[in-house]
Amino acid sequence: MQDNGTVALDWPVGGPDCEAGQQHSRKDNSPVLILLPGLTGGSGDTYVRHLLVRAWKQGWNVVVFNSRGCADSPVTSPQFYSASFTEDLRQVVKHVGHLFPNSRLYAAGWSLGGNILVRYIGQEGDSCPLAGAVSLCNPFNLVIADEDFHKGFNNVYDSALASALRKIFKKHAPLFEGIGGEYDIRKAATARSVRDFDDGLTRVSFGYKSVDDYYRDASSSRSIKDVKIPLLCIQAADDPIAPARGIPRAEILENGNCFLVITPAGGHLGWICGEEAPFGAPWTDPLVMGYLELLENSGVSISPK
């Protein structure tokens, strides 16, 4: 990245015409799907691999964008990623566009990856290089999500994500030694909640005075009004991490480029019903690819109101 940070792009390998470990080539004009996993997630996660395989089998080029430190990628600068930071994605989209100049680009993001994706699309506005996108299990309003994160059984999710963040941080702690300023490195290294990690490290890295200021500014619900490309949002009403009350329904309804599907159940990254249940791909995968195929085959984008 421009600040000497590092992200990892994972491409499918193999195929009948490939040597072992060699990238399988596609036609220059095959569509490209960029996948953004959730917080601490990466290309090894089951939900990511399911959609990747489906898109790959349908003739798409697919790449997983692993954020700094995720999927065992290295952290090479004293800065992780955040819900508010879109510059890494911006550089990745430009890079992929350079590799496939004759292809239309699309993206799909889960959870925090969905939040980052929607923020990026809103920031790009009419200049967005993506032809369409899908957001799944997006927390949308991070202030509300943080409030619900500390209620009842949700503490289990909070603790698990905090543990994953600590694990990533521990591997790269020397980069932050003696960094000074408002950083509380000890708090980040021993965080028992995502909020503690964000207070000790994330909000300081990105220039916020408080965690609440960071969550408010990073909420992708504020970006919906600026979305100028087709965007499908899929949410579950019982999602403990992306609360239904945080979904910007009115804003989505007012934007003719946006579509919203809310299922009565599904939890967070669940949706295990369908013909491949309970261990196969979630039922949302055919919906996602059907939507993206429709956009690709139509060859046109939906115009703003």
PDB file of C-alpha atoms in Angstrom:
ATOM      1  CA  MET A   1       0.000   0.000   0.000  1.00  0.00           C
ATOM      2  CA  GLN A   2       1.046   3.652  -0.340  1.00  0.00           C
ATOM      3  CA  ASP A   3       1.928   3.880   3.361  1.00  0.00           C
ATOM      4  CA  ASN A   4       4.094   0.736   3.113  1.00  0.00           C
ATOM      5  CA  GLY A   5       1.399  -1.365   4.717  1.00  0.00           C
ATOM      6  CA  THR A   6       0.595  -4.765   3.204  1.00  0.00           C
ATOM      7  CA  VAL A   7      -2.606  -6.546   2.197  1.00  0.00           C
ATOM      8  CA  ALA A   8      -2.905 -10.003   0.642  1.00  0.00           C
ATOM      9  CA  LEU A   9      -4.869 -10.913  -2.478  1.00  0.00           C
ATOM     10  CA  ASP A  10      -5.694 -14.600  -2.842  1.00  0.00           C
ATOM     11  CA  TRP A  11      -6.609 -15.932  -6.279  1.00  0.00           C
ATOM     12  CA  PRO A  12      -7.935 -19.431  -7.090  1.00  0.00           C
ATOM     13  CA  VAL A  13      -5.299 -21.766  -8.479  1.00  0.00           C
ATOM     14  CA  GLY A  14      -5.444 -24.973 -10.465  1.00  0.00           C
ATOM     15  CA  GLY A  15      -7.526 -26.156 -13.361  1.00  0.00           C
ATOM     16  CA  PRO A  16      -7.059 -28.521 -16.258  1.00  0.00           C
ATOM     17  CA  ASP A  17      -4.620 -26.274 -18.111  1.00  0.00           C
ATOM     18  CA  CYS A  18      -2.459 -25.226 -15.163  1.00  0.00           C
ATOM     19  CA  GLU A  19       0.754 -26.389 -13.621  1.00  0.00           C
ATOM     20  CA  ALA A  20       0.577 -26.988  -9.870  1.00  0.00           C
ATOM     21  CA  GLY A  21       0.250 -23.694  -8.034  1.00  0.00           C
ATOM     22  CA  GLN A  22      -0.158 -21.679 -11.209  1.00  0.00           C
ATOM     23  CA  GLN A  23      -3.050 -19.227 -11.493  1.00  0.00           C
ATOM     24  CA  HIS A  24      -5.758 -20.427 -13.841  1.00  0.00           C
ATOM     25  CA  SER A  25      -6.233 -17.930 -16.661  1.00  0.00           C
ATOM     26  CA  ARG A  26      -9.644 -16.640 -17.674  1.00  0.00           C
ATOM     27  CA  LYS A  27     -10.791 -14.751 -20.723  1.00  0.00           C
ATOM     28  CA  ASP A  28      -9.781 -11.126 -20.519  1.00  0.00           C
ATOM     29  CA  ASN A  29     -13.387  -9.989 -20.420  1.00  0.00           C
ATOM     30  CA  SER A  30     -14.664 -12.404 -17.752  1.00  0.00           C
ATOM     31  CA  PRO A  31     -16.217 -10.468 -14.851  1.00  0.00           C
ATOM     32  CA  VAL A  32     -14.186 -10.122 -11.657  1.00  0.00           C
ATOM     33  CA  LEU A  33     -15.594 -10.541  -8.139  1.00  0.00           C
ATOM     34  CA  ILE A  34     -13.654  -9.078  -5.198  1.00  0.00           C
ATOM     35  CA  LEU A  35     -14.542 -10.665  -1.842  1.00  0.00           C
ATOM     36  CA  LEU A  36     -14.174  -8.835   1.498  1.00  0.00           C
ATOM     37  CA  PRO A  37     -14.307 -11.088   4.605  1.00  0.00           C
ATOM     38  CA  GLY A  38     -15.465  -9.914   8.018  1.00  0.00           C
ATOM     39  CA  LEU A  39     -13.441  -8.697  11.007  1.00  0.00           C
ATOM     40  CA  THR A  40     -10.256 -10.828  11.368  1.00  0.00           C
ATOM     41  CA  GLY A  41     -11.614 -13.092   8.579  1.00  0.00           C
ATOM     42  CA  GLY A  42      -9.829 -14.210   5.449  1.00  0.00           C
ATOM     43  CA  SER A  43      -9.721 -16.443   2.418  1.00  0.00           C
ATOM     44  CA  GLY A  44      -9.621 -19.596   4.527  1.00  0.00           C
ATOM     45  CA  ASP A  45     -13.042 -18.989   6.056  1.00  0.00           C
ATOM     46  CA  THR A  46     -15.788 -21.365   4.952  1.00  0.00           C
ATOM     47  CA  TYR A  47     -18.343 -18.704   4.007  1.00  0.00           C
ATOM     48  CA  VAL A  48     -15.751 -16.990   1.790  1.00  0.00           C
ATOM     49  CA  ARG A  49     -14.659 -20.212   0.109  1.00  0.00           C
ATOM     50  CA  HIS A  50     -18.229 -21.281  -0.673  1.00  0.00           C
ATOM     51  CA  LEU A  51     -18.992 -18.117  -2.642  1.00  0.00           C
ATOM     52  CA  LEU A  52     -15.558 -18.126  -4.256  1.00  0.00           C
ATOM     53  CA  VAL A  53     -16.045 -21.672  -5.576  1.00  0.00           C
ATOM     54  CA  ARG A  54     -19.534 -20.904  -6.860  1.00  0.00           C
ATOM     55  CA  ALA A  55     -18.393 -17.774  -8.709  1.00  0.00           C
ATOM     56  CA  TRP A  56     -15.331 -19.585 -10.053  1.00  0.00           C
ATOM     57  CA  LYS A  57     -17.418 -22.454 -11.423  1.00  0.00           C
ATOM     58  CA  GLN A  58     -19.690 -19.922 -13.129  1.00  0.00           C
ATOM     59  CA  GLY A  59     -16.730 -18.557 -15.084  1.00  0.00           C
ATOM     60  CA  TRP A  60     -15.898 -15.507 -12.984  1.00  0.00           C
ATOM     61  CA  ASN A  61     -12.465 -14.343 -11.954  1.00  0.00           C
ATOM     62  CA  VAL A  62     -12.446 -14.180  -8.154  1.00  0.00           C
ATOM     63  CA  VAL A  63     -10.045 -12.648  -5.647  1.00  0.00           C
ATOM     64  CA  VAL A  64     -10.198 -12.412  -1.858  1.00  0.00           C
ATOM     65  CA  PHE A  65      -9.030  -9.135  -0.359  1.00  0.00           C
ATOM     66  CA  ASN A  66      -7.421 -10.002   2.989  1.00  0.00           C
ATOM     67  CA  SER A  67      -6.967  -6.923   5.156  1.00  0.00           C
ATOM     68  CA  ARG A  68      -3.750  -6.158   6.991  1.00  0.00           C
ATOM     69  CA  GLY A  69      -2.769  -9.000   9.306  1.00  0.00           C
ATOM     70  CA  CYS A  70      -5.616 -11.285   8.197  1.00  0.00           C
ATOM     71  CA  ALA A  71      -5.202 -14.753   6.657  1.00  0.00           C
ATOM     72  CA  ASP A  72      -1.630 -14.778   8.017  1.00  0.00           C
ATOM     73  CA  SER A  73      -0.666 -11.804   5.883  1.00  0.00           C
ATOM     74  CA  PRO A  74       2.087  -9.621   7.365  1.00  0.00           C
ATOM     75  CA  VAL A  75       1.629  -6.275   9.062  1.00  0.00           C
ATOM     76  CA  THR A  76       4.468  -4.088   7.785  1.00  0.00           C
ATOM     77  CA  SER A  77       3.510  -0.694   9.193  1.00  0.00           C
ATOM     78  CA  PRO A  78       2.189   0.412  12.606  1.00  0.00           C
ATOM     79  CA  GLN A  79      -1.415   0.503  11.395  1.00  0.00           C
ATOM     80  CA  PHE A  80      -4.111  -2.132  11.146  1.00  0.00           C
ATOM     81  CA  TYR A  81      -7.329  -1.710   9.213  1.00  0.00           C
ATOM     82  CA  SER A  82     -10.612  -0.300  10.493  1.00  0.00           C
ATOM     83  CA  ALA A  83     -14.308   0.005   9.705  1.00  0.00           C
ATOM     84  CA  SER A  84     -13.684   3.561   8.528  1.00  0.00           C
ATOM     85  CA  PHE A  85     -10.579   3.023   6.390  1.00  0.00           C
ATOM     86  CA  THR A  86     -11.310   2.529   2.678  1.00  0.00           C
ATOM     87  CA  GLU A  87      -7.998   3.464   1.078  1.00  0.00           C
ATOM     88  CA  ASP A  88      -6.681  -0.116   0.983  1.00  0.00           C
ATOM     89  CA  LEU A  89      -9.819  -1.252  -0.844  1.00  0.00           C
ATOM     90  CA  ARG A  90      -9.524   1.714  -3.204  1.00  0.00           C
ATOM     91  CA  GLN A  91      -5.984   0.689  -4.155  1.00  0.00           C
ATOM     92  CA  VAL A  92      -6.997  -2.964  -4.517  1.00  0.00           C
ATOM     93  CA  VAL A  93      -9.869  -2.119  -6.880  1.00  0.00           C
ATOM     94  CA  LYS A  94      -7.510  -0.018  -9.007  1.00  0.00           C
ATOM     95  CA  HIS A  95      -4.968  -2.848  -9.055  1.00  0.00           C
ATOM     96  CA  VAL A  96      -7.539  -5.477 -10.062  1.00  0.00           C
ATOM     97  CA  GLY A  97      -8.912  -3.123 -12.714  1.00  0.00           C
ATOM     98  CA  HIS A  98      -5.413  -2.773 -14.119  1.00  0.00           C
ATOM     99  CA  LEU A  99      -5.038  -6.565 -14.285  1.00  0.00           C
ATOM    100  CA  PHE A 100      -8.403  -6.960 -16.034  1.00  0.00           C
ATOM    101  CA  PRO A 101      -8.906  -3.804 -18.119  1.00  0.00           C
ATOM    102  CA  ASN A 102     -11.618  -5.422 -20.257  1.00  0.00           C
ATOM    103  CA  SER A 103     -13.699  -6.798 -17.387  1.00  0.00           C
ATOM    104  CA  ARG A 104     -16.462  -5.362 -15.249  1.00  0.00           C
ATOM    105  CA  LEU A 105     -15.626  -5.379 -11.555  1.00  0.00           C
ATOM    106  CA  TYR A 106     -17.972  -6.396  -8.737  1.00  0.00           C
ATOM    107  CA  ALA A 107     -17.548  -6.849  -4.987  1.00  0.00           C
ATOM    108  CA  ALA A 108     -19.216  -8.669  -2.103  1.00  0.00           C
ATOM    109  CA  GLY A 109     -18.483  -8.098   1.570  1.00  0.00           C
ATOM    110  CA  TRP A 110     -19.559  -9.735   4.800  1.00  0.00           C
ATOM    111  CA  SER A 111     -19.964  -8.054   8.186  1.00  0.00           C
ATOM    112  CA  LEU A 112     -17.162  -5.486   8.649  1.00  0.00           C
ATOM    113  CA  GLY A 113     -16.107  -6.151   5.061  1.00  0.00           C
ATOM    114  CA  GLY A 114     -19.613  -5.164   3.996  1.00  0.00           C
ATOM    115  CA  ASN A 115     -19.405  -1.978   6.024  1.00  0.00           C
ATOM    116  CA  ILE A 116     -16.084  -1.018   4.435  1.00  0.00           C
ATOM    117  CA  LEU A 117     -17.438  -1.851   0.982  1.00  0.00           C
ATOM    118  CA  VAL A 118     -20.564   0.317   1.348  1.00  0.00           C
ATOM    119  CA  ARG A 119     -18.506   3.219   2.710  1.00  0.00           C
ATOM    120  CA  TYR A 120     -16.152   2.943  -0.268  1.00  0.00           C
ATOM    121  CA  ILE A 121     -19.026   2.860  -2.764  1.00  0.00           C
ATOM    122  CA  GLY A 122     -20.578   5.941  -1.165  1.00  0.00           C
ATOM    123  CA  GLN A 123     -17.296   7.824  -1.199  1.00  0.00           C
ATOM    124  CA  GLU A 124     -16.715   7.015  -4.872  1.00  0.00           C
ATOM    125  CA  GLY A 125     -20.223   8.147  -5.850  1.00  0.00           C
ATOM    126  CA  ASP A 126     -20.672   8.555  -9.604  1.00  0.00           C
ATOM    127  CA  SER A 127     -17.015   7.641 -10.139  1.00  0.00           C
ATOM    128  CA  CYS A 128     -17.249   4.191  -8.533  1.00  0.00           C
ATOM    129  CA  PRO A 129     -15.392   1.682 -10.746  1.00  0.00           C
ATOM    130  CA  LEU A 130     -17.554  -1.223  -9.550  1.00  0.00           C
ATOM    131  CA  ALA A 131     -20.488  -2.305 -11.711  1.00  0.00           C
ATOM    132  CA  GLY A 132     -22.391  -3.742  -8.734  1.00  0.00           C
ATOM    133  CA  ALA A 133     -21.978  -4.969  -5.170  1.00  0.00           C
ATOM    134  CA  VAL A 134     -23.489  -7.096  -2.416  1.00  0.00           C
ATOM    135  CA  SER A 135     -23.350  -6.425   1.329  1.00  0.00           C
ATOM    136  CA  LEU A 136     -24.157  -9.257   3.762  1.00  0.00           C
ATOM    137  CA  CYS A 137     -24.615  -9.082   7.552  1.00  0.00           C
ATOM    138  CA  ASN A 138     -23.466  -5.462   7.509  1.00  0.00           C
ATOM    139  CA  PRO A 139     -23.594  -3.876  10.996  1.00  0.00           C
ATOM    140  CA  PHE A 140     -24.405  -0.548   9.244  1.00  0.00           C
ATOM    141  CA  ASN A 141     -24.753   1.493  12.462  1.00  0.00           C
ATOM    142  CA  LEU A 142     -21.713   0.708  14.576  1.00  0.00           C
ATOM    143  CA  VAL A 143     -22.944   2.709  17.572  1.00  0.00           C
ATOM    144  CA  ILE A 144     -26.045   0.513  17.797  1.00  0.00           C
ATOM    145  CA  ALA A 145     -24.018  -2.610  17.047  1.00  0.00           C
ATOM    146  CA  ASP A 146     -21.641  -1.783  19.899  1.00  0.00           C
ATOM    147  CA  GLU A 147     -24.561  -1.268  22.302  1.00  0.00           C
ATOM    148  CA  ASP A 148     -26.007  -4.687  21.489  1.00  0.00           C
ATOM    149  CA  PHE A 149     -22.623  -6.373  21.493  1.00  0.00           C
ATOM    150  CA  HIS A 150     -22.469  -6.202  25.272  1.00  0.00           C
ATOM    151  CA  LYS A 151     -25.890  -7.706  25.951  1.00  0.00           C
ATOM    152  CA  GLY A 152     -26.497 -11.271  27.103  1.00  0.00           C
ATOM    153  CA  PHE A 153     -25.101 -14.064  24.956  1.00  0.00           C
ATOM    154  CA  ASN A 154     -23.599 -11.545  22.515  1.00  0.00           C
ATOM    155  CA  ASN A 155     -20.661 -11.268  24.911  1.00  0.00           C
ATOM    156  CA  VAL A 156     -19.512 -14.626  23.557  1.00  0.00           C
ATOM    157  CA  TYR A 157     -19.133 -13.163  20.055  1.00  0.00           C
ATOM    158  CA  ASP A 158     -17.439 -10.063  21.450  1.00  0.00           C
ATOM    159  CA  SER A 159     -14.933 -12.143  23.397  1.00  0.00           C
ATOM    160  CA  ALA A 160     -14.163 -14.369  20.389  1.00  0.00           C
ATOM    161  CA  LEU A 161     -13.503 -11.429  18.070  1.00  0.00           C
ATOM    162  CA  ALA A 162     -11.379  -9.689  20.711  1.00  0.00           C
ATOM    163  CA  SER A 163      -9.318 -12.868  21.046  1.00  0.00           C
ATOM    164  CA  ALA A 164      -8.764 -12.960  17.275  1.00  0.00           C
ATOM    165  CA  LEU A 165      -7.678  -9.310  17.293  1.00  0.00           C
ATOM    166  CA  ARG A 166      -5.247  -9.962  20.170  1.00  0.00           C
ATOM    167  CA  LYS A 167      -3.766 -12.888  18.251  1.00  0.00           C
ATOM    168  CA  ILE A 168      -3.108 -10.747  15.179  1.00  0.00           C
ATOM    169  CA  PHE A 169      -1.707  -7.919  17.302  1.00  0.00           C
ATOM    170  CA  LYS A 170       0.610 -10.198  19.286  1.00  0.00           C
ATOM    171  CA  LYS A 171       2.376 -11.334  16.107  1.00  0.00           C
ATOM    172  CA  HIS A 172       3.187  -7.742  15.171  1.00  0.00           C
ATOM    173  CA  ALA A 173       3.479  -6.025  18.566  1.00  0.00           C
ATOM    174  CA  PRO A 174       7.134  -4.928  17.996  1.00  0.00           C
ATOM    175  CA  LEU A 175       5.926  -2.513  15.291  1.00  0.00           C
ATOM    176  CA  PHE A 176       4.100  -0.554  17.973  1.00  0.00           C
ATOM    177  CA  GLU A 177       6.832  -0.417  20.625  1.00  0.00           C
ATOM    178  CA  GLY A 178       7.484   3.110  21.818  1.00  0.00           C
ATOM    179  CA  ILE A 179       4.860   4.570  19.527  1.00  0.00           C
ATOM    180  CA  GLY A 180       3.700   7.086  22.168  1.00  0.00           C
ATOM    181  CA  GLY A 181       0.850   9.533  21.795  1.00  0.00           C
ATOM    182  CA  GLU A 182      -2.648   8.464  22.863  1.00  0.00           C
ATOM    183  CA  TYR A 183      -2.021   4.813  22.076  1.00  0.00           C
ATOM    184  CA  ASP A 184      -2.688   2.371  24.908  1.00  0.00           C
ATOM    185  CA  ILE A 185      -0.807  -0.630  23.600  1.00  0.00           C
ATOM    186  CA  ARG A 186      -1.285  -2.628  26.780  1.00  0.00           C
ATOM    187  CA  LYS A 187      -5.048  -2.172  26.554  1.00  0.00           C
ATOM    188  CA  ALA A 188      -5.057  -3.365  22.954  1.00  0.00           C
ATOM    189  CA  ALA A 189      -2.798  -6.341  23.716  1.00  0.00           C
ATOM    190  CA  THR A 190      -5.021  -7.515  26.590  1.00  0.00           C
ATOM    191  CA  ALA A 191      -8.391  -6.448  25.177  1.00  0.00           C
ATOM    192  CA  ARG A 192     -11.354  -8.535  26.315  1.00  0.00           C
ATOM    193  CA  SER A 193     -13.754  -6.748  24.000  1.00  0.00           C
ATOM    194  CA  VAL A 194     -13.601  -5.259  20.513  1.00  0.00           C
ATOM    195  CA  ARG A 195     -14.321  -1.869  22.061  1.00  0.00           C
ATOM    196  CA  ASP A 196     -11.232  -2.134  24.291  1.00  0.00           C
ATOM    197  CA  PHE A 197      -9.061  -2.944  21.270  1.00  0.00           C
ATOM    198  CA  ASP A 198     -10.548  -0.075  19.299  1.00  0.00           C
ATOM    199  CA  ASP A 199      -9.998   2.320  22.204  1.00  0.00           C
ATOM    200  CA  GLY A 200      -6.389   1.297  22.753  1.00  0.00           C
ATOM    201  CA  LEU A 201      -5.354   1.159  19.111  1.00  0.00           C
ATOM    202  CA  THR A 202      -7.826   1.578  16.250  1.00  0.00           C
ATOM    203  CA  ARG A 203      -9.442   4.936  16.996  1.00  0.00           C
ATOM    204  CA  VAL A 204      -6.017   6.480  17.731  1.00  0.00           C
ATOM    205  CA  SER A 205      -4.502   5.116  14.496  1.00  0.00           C
ATOM    206  CA  PHE A 206      -7.224   6.793  12.468  1.00  0.00           C
ATOM    207  CA  GLY A 207      -7.365  10.080  14.345  1.00  0.00           C
ATOM    208  CA  TYR A 208     -10.558   9.803  16.400  1.00  0.00           C
ATOM    209  CA  LYS A 209     -10.930  11.405  19.813  1.00  0.00           C
ATOM    210  CA  SER A 210     -13.089   8.603  21.184  1.00  0.00           C
ATOM    211  CA  VAL A 211     -14.369   5.157  20.294  1.00  0.00           C
ATOM    212  CA  ASP A 212     -17.889   6.530  19.894  1.00  0.00           C
ATOM    213  CA  ASP A 213     -16.638   9.171  17.439  1.00  0.00           C
ATOM    214  CA  TYR A 214     -14.951   6.386  15.469  1.00  0.00           C
ATOM    215  CA  TYR A 215     -18.055   4.174  15.444  1.00  0.00           C
ATOM    216  CA  ARG A 216     -20.300   7.064  14.438  1.00  0.00           C
ATOM    217  CA  ASP A 217     -18.100   8.169  11.551  1.00  0.00           C
ATOM    218  CA  ALA A 218     -17.393   4.611  10.368  1.00  0.00           C
ATOM    219  CA  SER A 219     -21.067   3.588  10.148  1.00  0.00           C
ATOM    220  CA  SER A 220     -21.899   2.734   6.545  1.00  0.00           C
ATOM    221  CA  SER A 221     -25.553   3.648   7.136  1.00  0.00           C
ATOM    222  CA  ARG A 222     -24.401   7.223   6.534  1.00  0.00           C
ATOM    223  CA  SER A 223     -23.128   6.267   3.062  1.00  0.00           C
ATOM    224  CA  ILE A 224     -26.300   4.742   1.583  1.00  0.00           C
ATOM    225  CA  LYS A 225     -27.549   8.081   0.240  1.00  0.00           C
ATOM    226  CA  ASP A 226     -24.384   8.422  -1.857  1.00  0.00           C
ATOM    227  CA  VAL A 227     -24.493   4.944  -3.465  1.00  0.00           C
ATOM    228  CA  LYS A 228     -24.711   5.301  -7.258  1.00  0.00           C
ATOM    229  CA  ILE A 229     -24.269   1.669  -8.359  1.00  0.00           C
ATOM    230  CA  PRO A 230     -26.556  -1.375  -7.897  1.00  0.00           C
ATOM    231  CA  LEU A 231     -26.199  -2.580  -4.294  1.00  0.00           C
ATOM    232  CA  LEU A 232     -27.932  -5.605  -2.780  1.00  0.00           C
ATOM    233  CA  CYS A 233     -28.041  -5.709   1.042  1.00  0.00           C
ATOM    234  CA  ILE A 234     -28.897  -9.027   2.752  1.00  0.00           C
ATOM    235  CA  GLN A 235     -29.541  -9.021   6.500  1.00  0.00           C
ATOM    236  CA  ALA A 236     -30.976 -11.389   9.118  1.00  0.00           C
ATOM    237  CA  ALA A 237     -33.535 -10.043  11.591  1.00  0.00           C
ATOM    238  CA  ASP A 238     -31.959 -12.049  14.438  1.00  0.00           C
ATOM    239  CA  ASP A 239     -28.334 -11.104  13.722  1.00  0.00           C
ATOM    240  CA  PRO A 240     -26.614 -10.477  17.090  1.00  0.00           C
ATOM    241  CA  ILE A 241     -23.704  -8.549  15.554  1.00  0.00           C
ATOM    242  CA  ALA A 242     -25.612  -6.572  12.914  1.00  0.00           C
ATOM    243  CA  PRO A 243     -28.826  -5.600  14.774  1.00  0.00           C
ATOM    244  CA  ALA A 244     -31.979  -5.177  12.711  1.00  0.00           C
ATOM    245  CA  ARG A 245     -32.684  -1.833  14.379  1.00  0.00           C
ATOM    246  CA  GLY A 246     -29.480  -0.472  12.863  1.00  0.00           C
ATOM    247  CA  ILE A 247     -30.500  -1.200   9.257  1.00  0.00           C
ATOM    248  CA  PRO A 248     -31.012   2.107   7.382  1.00  0.00           C
ATOM    249  CA  ARG A 249     -34.345   1.017   5.867  1.00  0.00           C
ATOM    250  CA  ALA A 250     -35.578   4.502   4.978  1.00  0.00           C
ATOM    251  CA  GLU A 251     -32.313   5.458   3.278  1.00  0.00           C
ATOM    252  CA  ILE A 252     -32.243   2.220   1.275  1.00  0.00           C
ATOM    253  CA  LEU A 253     -35.883   2.712   0.258  1.00  0.00           C
ATOM    254  CA  GLU A 254     -35.164   6.240  -0.949  1.00  0.00           C
ATOM    255  CA  ASN A 255     -32.166   5.187  -3.053  1.00  0.00           C
ATOM    256  CA  GLY A 256     -33.257   3.555  -6.305  1.00  0.00           C
ATOM    257  CA  ASN A 257     -29.889   1.818  -6.617  1.00  0.00           C
ATOM    258  CA  CYS A 258     -30.274  -0.151  -3.386  1.00  0.00           C
ATOM    259  CA  PHE A 259     -32.159  -3.360  -2.626  1.00  0.00           C
ATOM    260  CA  LEU A 260     -32.764  -4.877   0.805  1.00  0.00           C
ATOM    261  CA  VAL A 261     -33.525  -8.460   1.795  1.00  0.00           C
ATOM    262  CA  ILE A 262     -34.195  -9.202   5.477  1.00  0.00           C
ATOM    263  CA  THR A 263     -34.657 -12.829   6.491  1.00  0.00           C
ATOM    264  CA  PRO A 264     -36.492 -13.678   9.732  1.00  0.00           C
ATOM    265  CA  ALA A 265     -33.606 -15.903  10.848  1.00  0.00           C
ATOM    266  CA  GLY A 266     -30.024 -16.594   9.935  1.00  0.00           C
ATOM    267  CA  GLY A 267     -27.966 -15.122  12.756  1.00  0.00           C
ATOM    268  CA  HIS A 268     -24.581 -13.744  11.783  1.00  0.00           C
ATOM    269  CA  LEU A 269     -23.103 -15.367   8.676  1.00  0.00           C
ATOM    270  CA  GLY A 270     -25.577 -18.223   9.064  1.00  0.00           C
ATOM    271  CA  TRP A 271     -28.360 -18.903   6.558  1.00  0.00           C
ATOM    272  CA  ILE A 272     -27.755 -22.653   6.665  1.00  0.00           C
ATOM    273  CA  CYS A 273     -31.070 -23.634   5.085  1.00  0.00           C
ATOM    274  CA  GLY A 274     -31.267 -24.574   1.422  1.00  0.00           C
ATOM    275  CA  GLU A 275     -30.425 -27.506  -0.803  1.00  0.00           C
ATOM    276  CA  GLU A 276     -26.843 -27.738   0.465  1.00  0.00           C
ATOM    277  CA  ALA A 277     -27.696 -27.488   4.178  1.00  0.00           C
ATOM    278  CA  PRO A 278     -26.485 -28.006   6.776  1.00  0.00           C
ATOM    279  CA  PHE A 279     -22.820 -28.234   5.767  1.00  0.00           C
ATOM    280  CA  GLY A 280     -22.804 -26.780   2.272  1.00  0.00           C
ATOM    281  CA  ALA A 281     -23.015 -23.250   0.943  1.00  0.00           C
ATOM    282  CA  PRO A 282     -25.560 -20.905   2.547  1.00  0.00           C
ATOM    283  CA  TRP A 283     -28.726 -20.294   0.509  1.00  0.00           C
ATOM    284  CA  THR A 284     -27.635 -16.690  -0.005  1.00  0.00           C
ATOM    285  CA  ASP A 285     -24.820 -17.705  -2.379  1.00  0.00           C
ATOM    286  CA  PRO A 286     -27.115 -18.570  -5.323  1.00  0.00           C
ATOM    287  CA  LEU A 287     -29.018 -15.338  -4.656  1.00  0.00           C
ATOM    288  CA  VAL A 288     -25.810 -13.300  -4.674  1.00  0.00           C
ATOM    289  CA  MET A 289     -24.533 -14.862  -7.892  1.00  0.00           C
ATOM    290  CA  GLY A 290     -27.964 -14.657  -9.533  1.00  0.00           C
ATOM    291  CA  TYR A 291     -28.047 -10.935  -8.798  1.00  0.00           C
ATOM    292  CA  LEU A 292     -24.513 -10.343 -10.051  1.00  0.00           C
ATOM    293  CA  GLU A 293     -25.086 -12.457 -13.161  1.00  0.00           C
ATOM    294  CA  LEU A 294     -28.181 -10.384 -13.906  1.00  0.00           C
ATOM    295  CA  LEU A 295     -26.138  -7.182 -13.702  1.00  0.00           C
ATOM    296  CA  GLU A 296     -23.347  -8.623 -15.826  1.00  0.00           C
ATOM    297  CA  ASN A 297     -25.663  -9.988 -18.495  1.00  0.00           C
ATOM    298  CA  SER A 298     -27.693  -6.791 -18.662  1.00  0.00           C
ATOM    299  CA  GLY A 299     -24.528  -4.806 -19.290  1.00  0.00           C
ATOM    300  CA  VAL A 300     -26.069  -1.719 -17.730  1.00  0.00           C
ATOM    301  CA  SER A 301     -26.164  -0.153 -14.310  1.00  0.00           C
ATOM    302  CA  ILE A 302     -29.276   1.142 -12.622  1.00  0.00           C
ATOM    303  CA  SER A 303     -29.419   4.915 -12.837  1.00  0.00           C
ATOM    304  CA  PRO A 304     -29.880   7.015  -9.683  1.00  0.00           C
ATOM    305  CA  LYS A 305     -33.206   8.709  -9.089  1.00  0.00           C
TER     306      LYS A 305
END
